[in-house]
């Protein structure tokens, strides 16, 4: 009973439509619970519901009513998108696909009784459970920083109010002030993400605060699309970006959020805005469900099922699958393989072989887009890279513009693939 | 490495299509009556932007000859092959056309001119998808490949890899729409990527690992996704 009420609350504006939706809870249909309504979870829920045509009862658990995509959140910082452009609601998934959208946190998974408990007290039974909770941060990863400091030194690595805050802090920097990014160690979500962000921050500062400086303290010796970004920073933002890699002590960092100082390799600097992106791990619920090994949840490449429990699937950033980068594109790709397998297991529908792909676009400056991508296959041991490509340095302005336009098309494509 | 391979593929495709640079010179013969490119307008003859895929005699605001409108009504559309026939001998295609041009007999020049006009038809220019810019039926694909019957159910599953970028609803900003394509066009286009005759790295990669059966399955599905 309680669950039913929640469903209607969750469906919000779509309540009237979901009254007519065919899904009836507990009518003996197989039940799938999906935790996390992001790139992996929303896609999986939509495909399972869509392709099973009502034969499977799908519940999606997601605390937020509006999902702000991390992808394109850097473009919001750069002034190329409004925050509202990257916000998506779950109305269509509830109304048109009959998915029970429950806006709550999952706080526990009992694998013996196959029950998910929610913060609001409800318990959801499942036959198959899909986890796509994204990331959380590793405690103590950056000396001096913890979550309580996120309003002074935002991570902005989960999109929404954090991104808004970071943008505001950048815009409020004094003339000639300093912006510092503490970049994360591998593996983390969106390998080119921090560097696209540096580009977007530089783009903003160049127009409103051209004597400002950008410092990047990086624990890595090199990073994704490094040649392309460095070429772009030289072309568009000459002298603005100081990237301090591992070799120069970029990994030896502590911060003091109250004093707004950053100490890199023993040298303390006062900064005006500071973006701390700590080391990452699977979203906490994966660990609570007991499917993690170390920071991530190992999965079987053929169907994304957990190595710890055949009735649990782990998608996207939280999973440890092999060669795919942690990206929205990857999570969406994995979700479709998983949906096909889950449907096959529960309804006997045909299961086709897994196919995975990824492409990550990044924007360096106005109309200067680059991309990197690869295709992957499932082997016994992992998701293995088959073939790939990357944009080249020195490409023509027309090609870079077309690449950017393509990314805009991709954004429209993937968000409608996720949310209907 | 990759860039070099890409250029080679582009050069090869351009060869089949004719040389647009050379075609620009050939176009000097047409300039008296036709405009093409940004801001082109109708003059003595209609402007030639977006010509490929256009139904003959269909441009709003231009007064065509009766003969031309009739040709359009009976299905004449501008593609590489029909343009080539027309340019070779305009009156053979529309006997009453007012275009007073004796025709361009040199096949290479015709191909060059068509390649040049094609620059103003496809958008975005790096994505030469089927209809507006297809190079007639001269694709050299093994008839056995074209004859494969695809399994639409398998195609539906495989299509989920496409819809991450190509909108299932058919939107086409930045990335072209691929729904409701004629099956054969779809097969031809994907094989052209697979064989690197079409020049787009993402599509070359995706098509490169699709088997002939998988391409047939996708074509069968996308022809009628319902
Ligand atoms: C700045 C930035 C730029 C990026 N750019 C790109 C890009 O251009 N292209 C690209 O492909 N990727 C990009 N990414 C990466 C992409 O956003 C992630 O890889 C992707 O979102 C991962 O999907 P997911 O489903 O694993 O997690 P998410 O999309 O983060 O979804 C997880 C969801 O689970 C919910 N959740 C967590 N815990 C619980 C719980 N206990 N109960 C219920 N719900 C829970 C969360 O609220 C969240 O909505 C970018 C990331 C960042 C930070």
XYZ file of C-alpha atoms and ligand atoms in Angstrom:
699
model
C 0.000 0.000 0.000
C 2.705 2.342 1.042
C 4.558 1.489 -2.135
C 1.595 2.396 -4.273
C 1.369 5.812 -2.728
C 5.028 6.385 -3.349
C 4.632 5.417 -6.932
C 2.085 8.129 -7.467
C 4.185 10.676 -5.679
C 7.123 9.664 -7.798
C 5.239 9.920 -11.040
C 4.454 13.545 -10.137
C 2.813 15.288 -13.078
C 2.393 11.987 -14.806
C 0.163 10.578 -12.096
C -2.972 10.592 -14.207
C -1.278 8.747 -17.009
C 0.292 6.165 -14.770
C -3.156 5.350 -13.367
C -3.944 3.915 -16.748
C -0.570 2.240 -17.148
C -0.848 -1.521 -17.326
C 1.749 -2.354 -14.666
C 0.087 -3.699 -11.545
C 2.331 -4.447 -8.636
C 2.449 -7.939 -7.285
C 0.404 -9.525 -10.045
C 2.847 -12.388 -10.258
C 4.982 -10.733 -12.867
C 8.749 -10.903 -12.561
C 10.099 -7.861 -10.735
C 13.120 -5.783 -11.547
C 14.349 -3.042 -9.251
C 16.801 -0.511 -10.652
C 18.755 1.646 -8.192
C 19.931 4.946 -9.655
C 18.222 6.883 -12.439
C 21.313 8.075 -14.282
C 22.977 7.124 -17.542
C 23.023 3.411 -16.715
C 19.901 3.037 -14.565
C 17.437 5.132 -16.553
C 18.481 3.412 -19.774
C 18.218 -0.067 -18.266
C 14.796 0.649 -16.755
C 13.510 2.077 -20.016
C 14.754 -0.771 -22.190
C 13.535 -3.515 -19.859
C 10.096 -1.911 -19.638
C 9.885 -1.030 -23.324
C 11.038 -4.360 -24.717
C 9.144 -6.572 -22.288
C 5.934 -4.720 -23.151
C 4.546 -4.896 -19.649
C 5.636 -8.490 -18.926
C 8.145 -7.283 -16.332
C 7.365 -5.016 -13.442
C 10.070 -2.338 -13.327
C 10.720 -0.048 -10.351
C 13.286 2.720 -10.580
C 14.647 4.117 -7.309
C 16.212 7.560 -7.590
C 16.227 10.292 -4.926
C 16.283 13.289 -7.275
C 13.269 14.472 -9.210
C 15.532 16.192 -11.684
C 18.644 14.477 -12.996
C 21.293 16.931 -14.100
C 23.616 15.254 -16.551
C 27.293 15.512 -15.736
C 27.830 15.399 -19.479
C 27.547 18.949 -20.780
C 27.799 20.313 -17.211
C 31.205 21.702 -18.146
C 29.530 23.465 -21.059
C 27.203 25.045 -18.548
C 30.246 26.325 -16.643
C 31.603 27.663 -19.945
C 28.344 29.476 -20.707
C 27.353 27.252 -23.646
C 24.358 25.718 -21.856
C 21.792 26.817 -19.291
C 21.429 24.679 -16.178
C 17.856 23.921 -17.230
C 19.140 22.520 -20.548
C 20.886 19.696 -18.718
C 18.066 18.833 -16.278
C 15.749 15.900 -17.027
C 12.740 14.541 -15.178
C 11.314 11.043 -14.969
C 7.775 11.861 -16.095
C 7.975 10.095 -19.453
C 9.483 6.940 -17.980
C 6.553 6.730 -15.580
C 3.809 7.788 -17.970
C 4.811 6.174 -21.256
C 6.713 3.124 -20.124
C 4.781 2.160 -17.007
C 7.895 2.306 -14.828
C 7.254 2.748 -11.103
C 9.491 5.689 -10.316
C 10.163 5.949 -6.603
C 11.942 9.073 -5.438
C 13.849 7.794 -2.441
C 17.265 6.501 -1.412
C 17.996 2.798 -1.360
C 19.662 2.185 1.997
C 20.120 -1.561 2.025
C 19.984 -4.725 -0.044
C 19.184 -8.078 1.534
C 20.406 -10.603 -0.984
C 18.980 -13.619 0.847
C 15.403 -12.380 0.946
C 15.908 -10.307 -2.217
C 14.619 -7.084 -0.730
C 15.770 -3.526 -1.218
C 15.063 -1.191 1.679
C 14.410 2.471 1.153
C 15.136 5.391 3.447
C 11.393 6.021 3.721
C 10.926 2.549 5.211
C 9.459 0.663 2.244
C 10.882 -2.674 1.140
C 10.956 -3.605 -2.519
C 11.130 -7.261 -3.530
C 13.078 -8.111 -6.672
C 13.857 -11.040 -8.911
C 16.684 -9.129 -10.568
C 18.367 -6.043 -9.182
C 20.210 -3.512 -11.305
C 22.655 -1.177 -9.543
C 23.800 1.957 -11.308
C 24.529 4.330 -8.424
C 27.435 6.199 -10.022
C 30.308 7.256 -7.798
C 31.138 8.388 -4.304
C 34.436 9.839 -3.104
C 37.175 7.964 -1.291
C 37.480 9.311 2.259
C 40.700 11.166 2.979
C 41.793 11.160 -0.661
C 42.813 14.824 -0.608
C 44.393 15.950 2.664
C 42.308 18.668 4.280
C 39.151 17.983 2.250
C 36.048 16.010 3.101
C 32.422 16.296 2.045
C 31.767 18.952 4.690
C 34.101 21.237 2.709
C 32.202 20.845 -0.544
C 30.575 24.254 -0.319
C 33.911 26.018 0.033
C 35.789 23.833 -2.413
C 33.195 22.151 -4.631
C 33.846 18.921 -6.512
C 31.107 19.555 -9.079
C 31.555 15.939 -10.087
C 27.915 15.178 -9.486
C 26.015 17.735 -11.482
C 23.455 20.214 -10.171
C 23.894 22.571 -7.232
C 27.610 21.745 -6.998
C 28.120 22.785 -10.603
C 26.126 25.955 -10.039
C 28.228 26.800 -7.011
C 31.507 26.274 -8.830
C 30.379 28.469 -11.701
C 29.369 31.216 -9.288
C 32.737 31.039 -7.520
C 34.598 31.318 -10.813
C 32.557 34.329 -11.832
C 33.195 35.962 -8.449
C 36.992 35.683 -8.661
C 38.821 39.007 -8.250
C 40.640 40.430 -11.224
C 43.832 38.485 -11.847
C 42.865 35.878 -9.222
C 43.689 32.168 -9.209
C 41.559 29.129 -9.869
C 42.914 25.771 -8.768
C 41.793 22.300 -9.726
C 42.897 19.253 -7.778
C 42.546 16.522 -10.409
C 41.707 12.909 -9.501
C 43.840 9.763 -9.814
C 42.751 6.927 -12.143
C 40.253 5.399 -12.444
C 37.546 8.060 -12.276
C 34.397 9.054 -14.158
C 34.918 10.754 -17.487
C 38.686 10.692 -18.146
C 38.676 13.921 -20.233
C 36.164 15.619 -17.872
C 38.604 17.592 -15.676
C 40.468 18.886 -18.716
C 37.343 19.872 -20.584
C 36.456 21.716 -17.392
C 39.807 23.515 -17.350
C 39.103 24.564 -20.944
C 35.660 25.883 -20.066
C 36.952 27.760 -17.006
C 39.652 29.317 -19.193
C 37.024 30.242 -21.762
C 34.989 32.112 -19.155
C 37.956 33.782 -17.506
C 39.419 34.871 -20.829
C 36.361 37.012 -21.447
C 35.597 38.309 -17.949
C 38.936 38.119 -16.164
C 41.741 37.714 -18.695
C 44.634 38.117 -16.259
C 43.371 35.296 -14.028
C 45.426 32.116 -13.651
C 44.495 28.448 -13.660
C 46.538 25.916 -11.705
C 45.938 22.197 -12.112
C 47.498 19.876 -9.545
C 47.408 16.415 -11.068
C 48.558 13.121 -9.521
C 48.884 11.620 -13.032
C 51.862 11.900 -15.391
C 49.538 12.237 -18.392
C 45.830 12.433 -19.118
C 43.134 11.703 -21.674
C 43.424 13.641 -24.976
C 46.435 15.415 -23.459
C 47.955 16.459 -26.792
C 44.643 17.845 -27.996
C 43.963 19.786 -24.809
C 47.449 21.205 -24.572
C 47.323 22.280 -28.194
C 43.951 23.924 -27.553
C 45.102 25.679 -24.375
C 48.063 27.060 -26.315
C 45.856 28.238 -29.178
C 43.038 29.748 -27.168
C 44.307 30.476 -23.668
C 48.008 31.054 -23.975
C 49.830 31.392 -20.677
C 46.694 30.911 -18.586
C 46.894 27.238 -17.651
C 49.645 25.870 -15.438
C 49.362 22.080 -15.391
C 51.454 20.478 -12.660
C 51.710 16.758 -13.310
C 52.990 13.941 -11.133
C 56.593 14.615 -12.112
C 56.411 18.090 -10.585
C 54.669 17.085 -7.387
C 51.082 17.479 -8.642
C 50.093 14.463 -6.577
C 51.506 15.834 -3.344
C 48.627 18.131 -2.427
C 46.761 19.328 0.621
C 44.075 21.971 0.908
C 42.745 24.244 3.605
C 39.165 25.133 2.717
C 38.785 27.732 5.500
C 41.907 29.639 4.554
C 41.370 28.973 0.821
C 44.916 27.752 0.376
C 46.359 24.865 -1.583
C 49.764 23.352 -0.883
C 51.379 21.677 -3.869
C 54.650 19.832 -3.278
C 55.308 21.893 -0.149
C 54.471 25.276 -1.651
C 51.398 27.022 -0.263
C 49.299 29.214 -2.568
C 46.270 31.367 -1.818
C 43.494 30.698 -4.314
C 40.162 32.373 -5.086
C 38.262 29.353 -6.327
C 39.177 25.714 -5.847
C 37.699 22.641 -7.488
C 38.674 19.496 -5.585
C 37.949 16.281 -7.471
C 38.918 13.480 -5.081
C 39.617 9.833 -5.863
C 36.435 7.880 -6.545
C 34.761 4.598 -5.749
C 31.468 2.903 -6.575
C 28.320 4.549 -5.186
C 27.957 3.450 -1.554
C 24.933 1.202 -2.086
C 27.107 -1.182 -4.130
C 29.314 -1.726 -1.140
C 26.261 -2.094 1.135
C 24.959 -4.782 -1.205
C 28.263 -6.596 -0.778
C 29.115 -6.696 -4.457
C 32.291 -4.605 -4.357
C 35.877 -5.779 -4.225
C 38.004 -2.824 -3.191
C 36.554 0.379 -4.635
C 34.495 -1.081 -7.489
C 32.040 -3.866 -8.278
C 33.461 -6.583 -10.550
C 31.074 -7.817 -13.255
C 30.917 -10.445 -15.975
C 31.463 -8.843 -19.354
C 28.840 -10.868 -21.212
C 25.843 -9.463 -19.328
C 27.087 -7.038 -16.614
C 26.025 -9.424 -13.837
C 27.907 -9.085 -10.580
C 30.670 -11.595 -9.944
C 29.322 -11.839 -6.401
C 25.637 -12.470 -7.157
C 24.013 -13.657 -10.402
C 20.770 -11.807 -9.618
C 22.465 -8.432 -9.335
C 23.791 -6.425 -12.256
C 26.089 -3.437 -11.872
C 26.297 -0.772 -14.571
C 28.266 2.314 -15.383
C 30.800 4.032 -13.183
C 30.307 1.681 -10.227
C 31.242 -1.417 -12.187
C 34.675 -2.846 -12.716
C 34.369 -4.289 -16.180
C 37.692 -3.935 -17.955
C 38.668 -1.489 -20.645
C 35.707 0.856 -21.000
C 36.127 4.349 -19.562
C 33.627 5.440 -16.930
C 31.380 7.556 -19.117
C 27.702 8.197 -19.717
C 28.043 6.677 -23.159
C 29.585 3.518 -21.669
C 26.916 3.260 -18.959
C 24.193 3.615 -21.584
C 25.850 0.992 -23.776
C 26.241 -1.454 -20.881
C 22.631 -0.862 -19.823
C 21.324 -2.157 -23.119
C 23.371 -5.323 -22.918
C 22.128 -5.818 -19.360
C 18.497 -5.117 -20.294
C 18.638 -7.739 -23.012
C 20.081 -10.303 -20.580
C 17.626 -9.487 -17.758
C 14.662 -9.759 -20.073
C 15.963 -13.057 -21.432
C 16.408 -14.465 -17.923
C 12.946 -13.410 -16.755
C 10.777 -13.934 -19.826
C 12.772 -16.318 -21.990
C 13.197 -13.754 -24.772
C 16.119 -14.181 -27.116
C 19.464 -13.028 -25.732
C 21.859 -11.586 -28.266
C 25.628 -11.300 -27.865
C 26.999 -8.274 -26.032
C 28.295 -5.296 -28.002
C 29.745 -2.216 -26.400
C 30.951 1.139 -27.642
C 31.922 4.546 -26.361
C 32.675 7.999 -27.716
C 33.546 10.988 -25.546
C 33.364 14.440 -27.034
C 35.018 17.421 -25.327
C 34.729 21.100 -26.031
C 37.951 23.117 -25.834
C 36.632 26.491 -26.969
C 33.796 27.856 -29.108
C 33.298 25.438 -32.021
C 36.476 23.568 -31.138
C 35.296 20.038 -30.375
C 37.371 16.856 -30.170
C 36.463 13.242 -29.597
C 37.872 9.869 -28.642
C 36.120 6.551 -28.993
C 36.386 2.799 -29.120
C 34.415 -0.391 -29.526
C 34.608 -3.314 -27.145
C 33.751 -6.981 -26.867
C 32.996 -9.311 -24.010
C 35.717 -11.836 -23.254
C 35.695 -14.418 -20.473
C 37.762 -12.139 -18.330
C 36.652 -8.575 -19.105
C 35.221 -6.042 -21.528
C 38.111 -5.756 -23.943
C 38.890 -2.978 -26.378
C 38.690 -3.923 -30.057
C 39.294 -0.769 -32.036
C 39.446 2.957 -31.428
C 40.171 6.420 -32.759
C 40.969 9.899 -31.511
C 40.799 13.387 -33.019
C 44.115 14.641 -34.329
C 46.049 17.774 -33.485
C 46.041 20.332 -36.284
C 42.559 19.489 -37.594
C 40.712 22.150 -39.599
C 38.324 24.551 -37.901
C 35.447 23.136 -39.972
C 36.088 19.612 -38.759
C 36.318 20.796 -35.142
C 33.041 22.659 -35.545
C 31.367 19.610 -37.072
C 32.678 17.544 -34.147
C 31.129 19.972 -31.694
C 27.822 19.926 -33.574
C 27.953 16.165 -33.480
C 28.297 16.265 -29.696
C 25.149 18.365 -29.489
C 23.376 15.743 -31.587
C 24.739 12.997 -29.360
C 23.447 14.783 -26.258
C 19.955 14.891 -27.711
C 20.277 11.227 -28.716
C 21.504 9.818 -25.425
C 19.129 11.808 -23.236
C 16.140 10.646 -25.237
C 17.548 7.111 -25.097
C 17.649 7.431 -21.295
C 14.453 9.298 -20.506
C 12.222 8.515 -23.493
C 48.485 7.199 -38.771
C 44.774 7.602 -38.453
C 44.792 10.986 -40.107
C 46.723 9.599 -43.036
C 44.286 6.724 -43.437
C 41.379 9.182 -43.260
C 42.871 11.350 -45.978
C 43.452 8.369 -48.218
C 39.842 7.316 -47.820
C 38.677 10.839 -48.578
C 40.842 11.026 -51.680
C 39.433 7.753 -52.862
C 35.835 8.819 -52.337
C 36.544 12.104 -54.070
C 37.936 10.267 -57.057
C 34.726 8.337 -57.488
C 32.807 11.529 -57.088
C 34.909 13.762 -59.284
C 37.085 16.615 -58.174
C 35.133 19.460 -56.628
C 38.007 21.912 -57.081
C 38.068 21.258 -60.815
C 34.263 21.351 -60.804
C 34.362 24.875 -59.462
C 36.042 25.948 -62.712
C 33.533 24.035 -64.793
C 30.811 25.911 -62.938
C 32.027 29.138 -64.561
C 30.034 28.015 -67.616
C 26.869 27.975 -65.489
C 27.431 31.156 -63.505
C 25.726 33.404 -66.046
C 22.378 31.968 -65.018
C 22.810 30.008 -61.751
C 24.042 30.876 -58.296
C 25.219 28.422 -55.661
C 26.662 28.794 -52.167
C 25.826 31.069 -49.227
C 23.229 33.664 -50.175
C 22.544 32.172 -53.607
C 19.286 33.341 -55.181
C 17.183 32.500 -58.187
C 18.305 34.377 -61.301
C 17.735 33.387 -64.890
C 17.953 29.864 -63.563
C 17.086 28.573 -60.092
C 19.722 28.603 -57.331
C 21.458 25.277 -56.868
C 21.787 24.964 -53.093
C 20.401 21.737 -51.694
C 20.038 20.398 -55.200
C 20.608 16.742 -54.367
C 17.395 14.966 -53.537
C 15.331 17.915 -54.793
C 12.420 17.086 -57.073
C 12.984 18.668 -60.480
C 11.028 21.889 -60.971
C 10.028 22.113 -57.326
C 11.796 25.219 -56.030
C 9.369 27.678 -54.502
C 9.400 31.053 -56.269
C 10.992 30.018 -59.533
C 9.026 29.881 -62.795
C 9.937 26.621 -64.462
C 9.066 25.493 -67.938
C 6.053 23.224 -68.210
C 8.275 20.478 -69.415
C 10.378 20.706 -66.303
C 7.429 20.672 -63.931
C 6.088 17.652 -65.737
C 9.410 15.863 -65.338
C 9.284 16.610 -61.621
C 5.698 15.451 -61.290
C 6.563 12.191 -62.936
C 9.303 11.564 -60.397
C 12.547 13.132 -61.609
C 14.796 13.870 -58.655
C 18.289 15.232 -58.693
C 20.941 12.713 -57.791
C 24.406 12.157 -59.162
C 23.123 9.866 -61.901
C 20.116 11.926 -63.026
C 22.175 15.112 -62.955
C 24.807 13.472 -65.068
C 22.217 12.446 -67.662
C 20.706 15.898 -67.653
C 23.997 17.733 -67.948
C 25.111 15.491 -70.764
C 22.101 16.486 -72.817
C 19.505 18.652 -71.073
C 16.859 18.183 -73.702
C 17.007 14.444 -73.491
C 15.656 14.715 -69.974
C 13.304 17.717 -70.258
C 12.665 18.413 -73.884
C 11.072 21.813 -73.401
C 13.564 23.160 -70.852
C 14.419 26.826 -71.143
C 17.975 26.077 -70.169
C 19.842 27.010 -73.307
C 22.853 24.851 -72.766
C 24.097 22.424 -75.325
C 25.313 19.934 -72.748
C 28.584 18.794 -71.277
C 29.890 15.738 -73.098
C 33.122 15.268 -71.150
C 32.380 12.674 -68.486
C 35.166 13.763 -66.138
C 34.068 17.386 -66.254
C 30.519 16.307 -65.521
C 31.649 14.315 -62.539
C 33.735 17.271 -61.339
C 30.823 19.666 -61.676
C 28.533 17.291 -59.794
C 31.115 16.917 -57.038
C 31.244 20.698 -56.761
C 27.463 21.101 -56.603
C 27.311 18.368 -54.020
C 29.302 20.553 -51.638
C 26.232 22.717 -51.298
C 23.821 19.914 -50.645
C 24.877 17.888 -47.681
C 24.776 19.035 -44.140
C 26.838 18.543 -42.120
C 29.275 18.186 -44.982
C 31.252 15.360 -43.459
C 28.280 13.045 -43.198
C 27.434 11.984 -46.732
C 24.351 9.970 -45.902
C 22.180 8.123 -48.300
C 19.634 10.107 -50.150
C 20.821 13.609 -50.828
C 24.333 12.602 -51.748
C 24.348 8.926 -52.633
C 26.381 8.175 -55.678
C 23.662 6.530 -57.718
C 23.760 2.759 -57.505
C 27.418 2.541 -58.391
C 28.501 1.097 -55.083
C 30.144 -2.084 -56.335
C 28.621 -4.153 -53.518
C 28.473 -7.887 -53.945
C 24.860 -8.745 -54.912
C 25.053 -11.560 -52.371
C 25.417 -8.959 -49.627
C 22.468 -6.984 -50.908
C 20.359 -10.122 -51.122
C 20.839 -11.021 -47.439
C 17.552 -11.027 -45.553
C 18.055 -9.310 -42.216
C 16.370 -10.408 -38.974
C 14.497 -7.346 -37.699
C 14.387 -8.669 -34.128
C 18.162 -8.875 -34.058
C 18.222 -5.492 -35.773
C 16.075 -4.047 -32.993
C 18.610 -5.187 -30.413
C 21.565 -3.947 -32.446
C 19.802 -0.639 -33.091
C 20.163 0.265 -29.437
C 23.834 0.880 -30.162
C 22.827 3.412 -32.836
C 20.246 5.282 -30.804
C 22.816 6.510 -28.308
C 23.604 9.123 -30.966
C 21.004 8.860 -33.738
C 17.679 9.792 -32.213
C 15.096 7.027 -32.427
C 12.452 9.697 -33.006
C 14.313 10.883 -36.070
C 15.739 14.237 -34.889
C 18.775 15.197 -36.942
C 20.658 18.102 -35.378
C 24.396 17.515 -35.736
C 23.894 13.796 -36.356
C 21.742 12.535 -39.233
C 18.500 10.653 -38.849
C 18.620 6.963 -39.777
C 15.005 5.893 -39.388
C 12.813 4.833 -42.339
C 15.666 4.476 -44.778
C 15.142 2.180 -47.734
C 16.819 -1.080 -46.808
C 19.248 -1.078 -49.705
C 20.462 2.477 -49.082
C 21.148 1.533 -45.501
C 23.156 -1.530 -46.448
C 25.121 0.397 -49.061
C 25.917 3.227 -46.656
C 27.076 0.973 -43.823
C 29.281 -1.076 -46.117
C 30.781 2.141 -47.455
C 31.806 2.998 -43.875
C 32.992 -0.526 -43.231
C 35.171 -0.373 -46.357
C 36.319 3.127 -45.398
C 34.915 4.722 -48.552
C 32.925 7.040 -46.342
C 34.921 9.199 -44.103
C 33.678 9.356 -40.540
C 35.782 7.808 -37.780
C 32.935 6.882 -35.415
C 30.924 5.282 -38.201
C 33.943 3.517 -39.672
C 34.596 2.034 -36.254
C 31.001 1.009 -35.586
C 30.376 -0.392 -39.068
C 33.821 -1.971 -39.119
C 32.783 -4.579 -36.620
C 29.317 -5.300 -37.910
C 29.039 -8.515 -39.893
C 27.157 -8.615 -43.209
C 24.245 -10.277 -41.411
C 24.223 -7.632 -38.713
C 24.139 -4.843 -41.279
C 21.244 -6.593 -43.014
C 19.451 -6.948 -39.671
C 19.865 -3.242 -38.899
C 18.666 -2.273 -42.363
C 15.605 -4.491 -41.967
C 14.841 -2.932 -38.613
C 15.386 0.713 -39.505
C 13.321 0.531 -42.673
C 10.300 0.297 -40.397
C 11.200 0.572 -36.707
C 7.584 0.130 -35.566
C 32.183 17.041 -15.536
C 31.774 15.758 -16.172
C 31.657 15.680 -17.550
C 31.266 14.494 -18.153
N 31.149 14.468 -19.507
C 30.792 13.310 -20.118
C 30.649 13.261 -21.526
O 30.832 14.254 -22.231
N 30.286 12.078 -22.072
C 30.054 10.970 -21.341
O 29.712 9.936 -21.906
N 30.183 10.994 -19.993
C 30.542 12.127 -19.372
N 30.662 12.154 -17.992
C 30.540 10.902 -17.218
C 29.113 10.499 -16.919
O 28.398 11.550 -16.330
C 29.068 9.300 -16.015
O 30.015 8.356 -16.432
C 27.691 8.662 -16.032
O 26.750 9.546 -15.497
C 27.683 7.342 -15.284
O 26.396 6.797 -15.235
P 25.933 5.974 -13.961
O 24.589 5.442 -14.269
O 27.011 5.035 -13.567
O 25.873 7.058 -12.805
P 25.042 8.419 -12.699
O 24.671 8.917 -14.029
O 25.793 9.305 -11.802
O 23.705 7.978 -11.985
C 23.700 7.511 -10.679
C 22.355 7.825 -10.050
O 22.166 6.980 -8.935
C 21.540 7.711 -7.925
N 21.868 7.030 -6.660
C 23.079 6.913 -6.073
N 22.960 6.217 -4.921
C 21.664 5.872 -4.794
C 20.927 5.150 -3.815
N 21.507 4.648 -2.716
N 19.593 4.989 -3.994
C 18.994 5.505 -5.097
N 19.649 6.183 -6.050
C 20.968 6.374 -5.896
C 22.096 9.104 -8.044
O 21.219 10.055 -7.503
C 22.259 9.258 -9.551
O 21.156 9.885 -10.159
C 31.016 13.353 -17.366
C 31.141 13.431 -15.991
C 31.513 14.612 -15.380
C 31.604 14.677 -13.896
